[in-house]
């Protein structure tokens, strides 16, 4: 699956791309069907929200479930990543961010690169974040907010915030966020289930609490060029995988075998 020249140009200009309904309802259902077992596991890779006790993010999924082992190699994610980066990539991180109805908590303003660089010693901001929306995401249930063009507009000063939520994150200075938002505006990344978001490592983004009655699950895969791998290993493997094997795409219909078999009608 190849992105068009226009899509590549939009990604370069804005720092993000939205591909509506890139995965089918049946594929999304197959992905969602794996989640109850994973969320119920007693695993340190399931990070729990500070207040509600719900899973905030379930990480390292390609090592915990065979569907996710296929999904991180899916050609509708990996072929665009190869096209954009033009280099072999490894799976740096994969997870489902849950943002449960009524209780899912904020992801503060940040760039992914701040954490990749400060925590893992990643040299250059080349990693790509590829999301699949697993629920319908609207203005109500905690969509990602992007600050378009912020990925190519200078340095974003950051500091470690390990107090606001249960997930320590290098967050962006709010004066900087204000400047970028006033200069470039803000986009809310909404869409139907199966919609894919692709964004650059230096794009400023965040998402508000989910006070709606609707869940907002998102699958997130971060891939990084093998030539730009982490240089420190202080964070656990599920936050930054050490296996630098280049990802090779699998078949486009790789999720079909996880779909429920329709029951034949009797005559
Ligand atoms: C979110 O799930 O809202 C945040 C995801 C991200 O920062 O990539
Ligand atoms: Mn992020």
CSV table of C-alpha atoms in Angstrom, one decimal, residues 25-210:
chain,number,residue,atom,x,y,z
A,25,UNK,CA,-15.1,-2.7,10.5
A,26,UNK,CA,-14.4,-6.5,10.6
A,27,UNK,CA,-10.6,-5.9,11.0
A,28,UNK,CA,-11.3,-3.4,13.8
A,29,UNK,CA,-13.6,-5.9,15.5
A,30,UNK,CA,-10.9,-8.6,15.3
A,31,UNK,CA,-8.4,-6.3,17.0
A,32,UNK,CA,-10.9,-5.3,19.7
A,33,UNK,CA,-11.8,-8.9,20.4
A,34,UNK,CA,-8.3,-9.5,21.7
A,35,UNK,CA,-8.4,-6.7,24.3
A,36,UNK,CA,-10.4,-8.0,27.2
A,37,UNK,CA,-7.9,-10.9,27.8
A,38,UNK,CA,-4.9,-8.5,27.5
A,39,UNK,CA,-6.5,-5.9,29.8
A,40,UNK,CA,-7.2,-8.6,32.4
A,41,UNK,CA,-3.6,-9.8,32.5
A,42,UNK,CA,-1.6,-9.2,35.6
A,43,UNK,CA,1.2,-7.5,33.6
A,44,UNK,CA,3.5,-4.6,34.4
A,45,UNK,CA,3.0,-3.6,30.7
A,46,UNK,CA,-0.6,-2.7,31.6
A,47,UNK,CA,-0.5,0.7,33.1
A,48,UNK,CA,-3.4,1.7,35.2
A,49,UNK,CA,-5.1,5.1,35.4
A,50,UNK,CA,-4.3,7.0,38.6
A,51,UNK,CA,-7.9,7.5,39.7
A,52,UNK,CA,-10.2,5.0,38.2
A,53,UNK,CA,-8.2,1.8,38.2
A,54,UNK,CA,-9.0,1.2,34.5
A,55,UNK,CA,-6.2,0.3,32.1
A,56,UNK,CA,-4.7,3.5,30.7
A,57,UNK,CA,-2.4,1.8,28.2
A,58,UNK,CA,-1.6,-1.8,27.5
A,59,UNK,CA,1.9,-2.1,26.0
A,60,UNK,CA,4.2,-4.6,24.3
A,61,UNK,CA,1.2,-6.2,22.6
A,62,UNK,CA,3.1,-7.8,19.7
A,63,UNK,CA,4.9,-10.0,22.3
A,64,UNK,CA,1.7,-10.8,24.2
A,65,UNK,CA,-0.8,-11.7,21.4
A,66,UNK,CA,-0.4,-13.2,17.9
A,67,UNK,CA,-2.9,-10.8,16.2
A,68,UNK,CA,-0.7,-7.9,17.4
A,69,UNK,CA,2.4,-9.7,16.1
A,70,UNK,CA,0.8,-9.6,12.7
A,71,UNK,CA,-0.6,-6.0,13.1
A,72,UNK,CA,2.8,-4.5,13.7
A,73,UNK,CA,3.8,-5.9,10.3
A,74,UNK,CA,0.7,-4.9,8.5
A,75,UNK,CA,1.4,-3.6,5.0
A,76,UNK,CA,-1.1,-0.8,5.4
A,77,UNK,CA,1.1,0.5,8.3
A,78,UNK,CA,4.6,-0.7,7.3
A,79,UNK,CA,4.6,0.1,3.6
A,80,UNK,CA,3.8,3.8,4.2
A,81,UNK,CA,6.4,3.9,7.0
A,82,UNK,CA,9.1,2.5,4.5
A,83,UNK,CA,8.0,5.0,1.9
A,84,UNK,CA,8.2,7.9,4.3
A,85,UNK,CA,11.5,6.9,5.9
A,86,UNK,CA,13.2,5.0,3.1
A,87,UNK,CA,15.0,2.9,5.7
A,88,UNK,CA,14.5,-0.4,7.5
A,89,UNK,CA,12.6,0.2,10.7
A,90,UNK,CA,12.1,-1.7,14.0
A,91,UNK,CA,9.1,-1.9,16.4
A,92,UNK,CA,10.0,0.7,19.0
A,93,UNK,CA,6.7,0.5,20.9
A,94,UNK,CA,3.1,-0.7,20.4
A,95,UNK,CA,0.2,-0.3,22.7
A,96,UNK,CA,-3.5,0.4,23.0
A,97,UNK,CA,-4.4,3.6,24.7
A,98,UNK,CA,-7.8,3.0,26.3
A,99,UNK,CA,-9.2,6.3,27.4
A,100,UNK,CA,-12.2,4.7,29.0
A,101,UNK,CA,-15.7,6.3,29.1
A,102,UNK,CA,-16.1,8.9,32.0
A,103,UNK,CA,-12.6,8.2,33.4
A,104,UNK,CA,-9.9,8.2,30.7
A,105,UNK,CA,-7.3,10.7,31.7
A,106,UNK,CA,-5.4,13.4,29.8
A,107,UNK,CA,-2.3,13.0,27.7
A,108,UNK,CA,-0.5,16.3,28.3
A,109,UNK,CA,1.0,18.4,25.5
A,110,UNK,CA,4.1,16.8,24.3
A,111,UNK,CA,6.2,15.6,21.4
A,112,UNK,CA,7.1,11.9,21.3
A,113,UNK,CA,10.7,12.8,20.5
A,114,UNK,CA,11.2,14.6,23.9
A,115,UNK,CA,10.7,11.2,25.7
A,116,UNK,CA,12.5,9.1,23.0
A,117,UNK,CA,15.5,11.4,23.2
A,118,UNK,CA,15.7,12.1,27.0
A,119,UNK,CA,14.7,8.6,28.2
A,120,UNK,CA,16.1,6.3,25.5
A,121,UNK,CA,18.9,8.3,23.8
A,122,UNK,CA,17.3,8.2,20.4
A,123,UNK,CA,19.6,10.5,18.3
A,124,UNK,CA,17.3,12.0,15.7
A,125,UNK,CA,13.5,12.7,15.5
A,126,UNK,CA,12.8,10.2,12.8
A,127,UNK,CA,10.3,7.8,14.5
A,128,UNK,CA,6.8,7.7,13.2
A,129,UNK,CA,3.7,7.1,15.2
A,130,UNK,CA,0.9,5.2,13.4
A,131,UNK,CA,-2.5,5.0,15.1
A,132,UNK,CA,-5.6,3.0,14.3
A,133,UNK,CA,-8.8,4.3,15.9
A,134,UNK,CA,-10.6,1.4,17.5
A,135,UNK,CA,-13.7,3.3,18.4
A,136,UNK,CA,-15.5,6.2,16.8
A,137,UNK,CA,-13.5,9.3,17.9
A,138,UNK,CA,-15.4,12.5,18.2
A,139,UNK,CA,-14.9,15.9,19.8
A,140,UNK,CA,-16.4,14.3,23.0
A,141,UNK,CA,-14.4,11.3,23.9
A,142,UNK,CA,-10.8,12.6,24.1
A,143,UNK,CA,-9.5,12.9,20.6
A,144,UNK,CA,-5.9,13.7,19.9
A,145,UNK,CA,-5.3,17.4,19.3
A,146,UNK,CA,-2.5,18.2,16.8
A,147,UNK,CA,-0.7,21.5,16.3
A,148,UNK,CA,-0.1,21.4,12.6
A,149,UNK,CA,3.4,22.4,11.3
A,150,UNK,CA,4.8,22.4,14.8
A,151,UNK,CA,7.1,19.5,13.8
A,152,UNK,CA,9.3,21.8,11.6
A,153,UNK,CA,9.2,24.9,13.8
A,154,UNK,CA,12.2,24.9,16.1
A,155,UNK,CA,12.9,23.4,19.5
A,156,UNK,CA,10.1,22.6,21.9
A,157,UNK,CA,11.5,22.9,25.5
A,158,UNK,CA,10.3,20.0,27.6
A,159,UNK,CA,10.4,18.7,31.2
A,160,UNK,CA,9.7,15.3,32.8
A,161,UNK,CA,6.2,15.1,34.3
A,162,UNK,CA,5.7,12.0,36.5
A,163,UNK,CA,3.0,13.5,38.6
A,164,UNK,CA,0.0,14.4,36.4
A,165,UNK,CA,-0.8,10.8,35.3
A,166,UNK,CA,0.4,7.3,35.9
A,167,UNK,CA,2.6,7.5,32.8
A,168,UNK,CA,5.7,9.6,33.0
A,169,UNK,CA,6.1,11.8,30.0
A,170,UNK,CA,8.4,14.6,28.8
A,171,UNK,CA,5.8,17.4,28.4
A,172,UNK,CA,6.2,20.6,26.4
A,173,UNK,CA,6.5,24.1,28.0
A,174,UNK,CA,3.0,25.7,27.9
A,175,UNK,CA,4.3,29.1,26.6
A,176,UNK,CA,5.7,27.2,23.7
A,177,UNK,CA,2.3,25.4,23.2
A,178,UNK,CA,0.5,28.7,23.2
A,179,UNK,CA,2.9,30.2,20.6
A,180,UNK,CA,2.5,27.2,18.3
A,181,UNK,CA,-1.3,27.1,18.7
A,182,UNK,CA,-1.7,30.8,18.0
A,183,UNK,CA,0.6,30.6,15.0
A,184,UNK,CA,-0.6,27.3,13.4
A,185,UNK,CA,-4.0,26.6,14.9
A,186,UNK,CA,-5.2,23.2,16.2
A,187,UNK,CA,-6.7,20.1,14.6
A,188,UNK,CA,-8.8,17.5,16.4
A,189,UNK,CA,-8.1,14.0,15.0
A,190,UNK,CA,-11.6,12.5,14.8
A,191,UNK,CA,-12.9,9.7,12.6
A,192,UNK,CA,-14.6,6.4,12.3
A,193,UNK,CA,-13.2,3.2,13.6
A,194,UNK,CA,-10.4,2.0,11.3
A,195,UNK,CA,-9.1,5.5,10.6
A,196,UNK,CA,-5.3,5.7,10.6
A,197,UNK,CA,-3.3,8.7,11.9
A,198,UNK,CA,0.4,9.0,11.0
A,199,UNK,CA,2.5,11.7,12.6
A,200,UNK,CA,6.0,12.8,13.1
A,201,UNK,CA,8.1,12.6,16.2
A,202,UNK,CA,8.4,16.4,16.7
A,203,UNK,CA,4.7,17.1,16.2
A,204,UNK,CA,3.1,18.7,19.2
A,205,UNK,CA,0.0,16.8,20.4
A,206,UNK,CA,-2.0,15.8,23.4
A,207,UNK,CA,-5.6,14.7,24.3
A,208,UNK,CA,-8.1,15.7,27.0
A,209,UNK,CA,-9.9,13.6,29.6
A,210,UNK,CA,-12.8,11.5,28.4
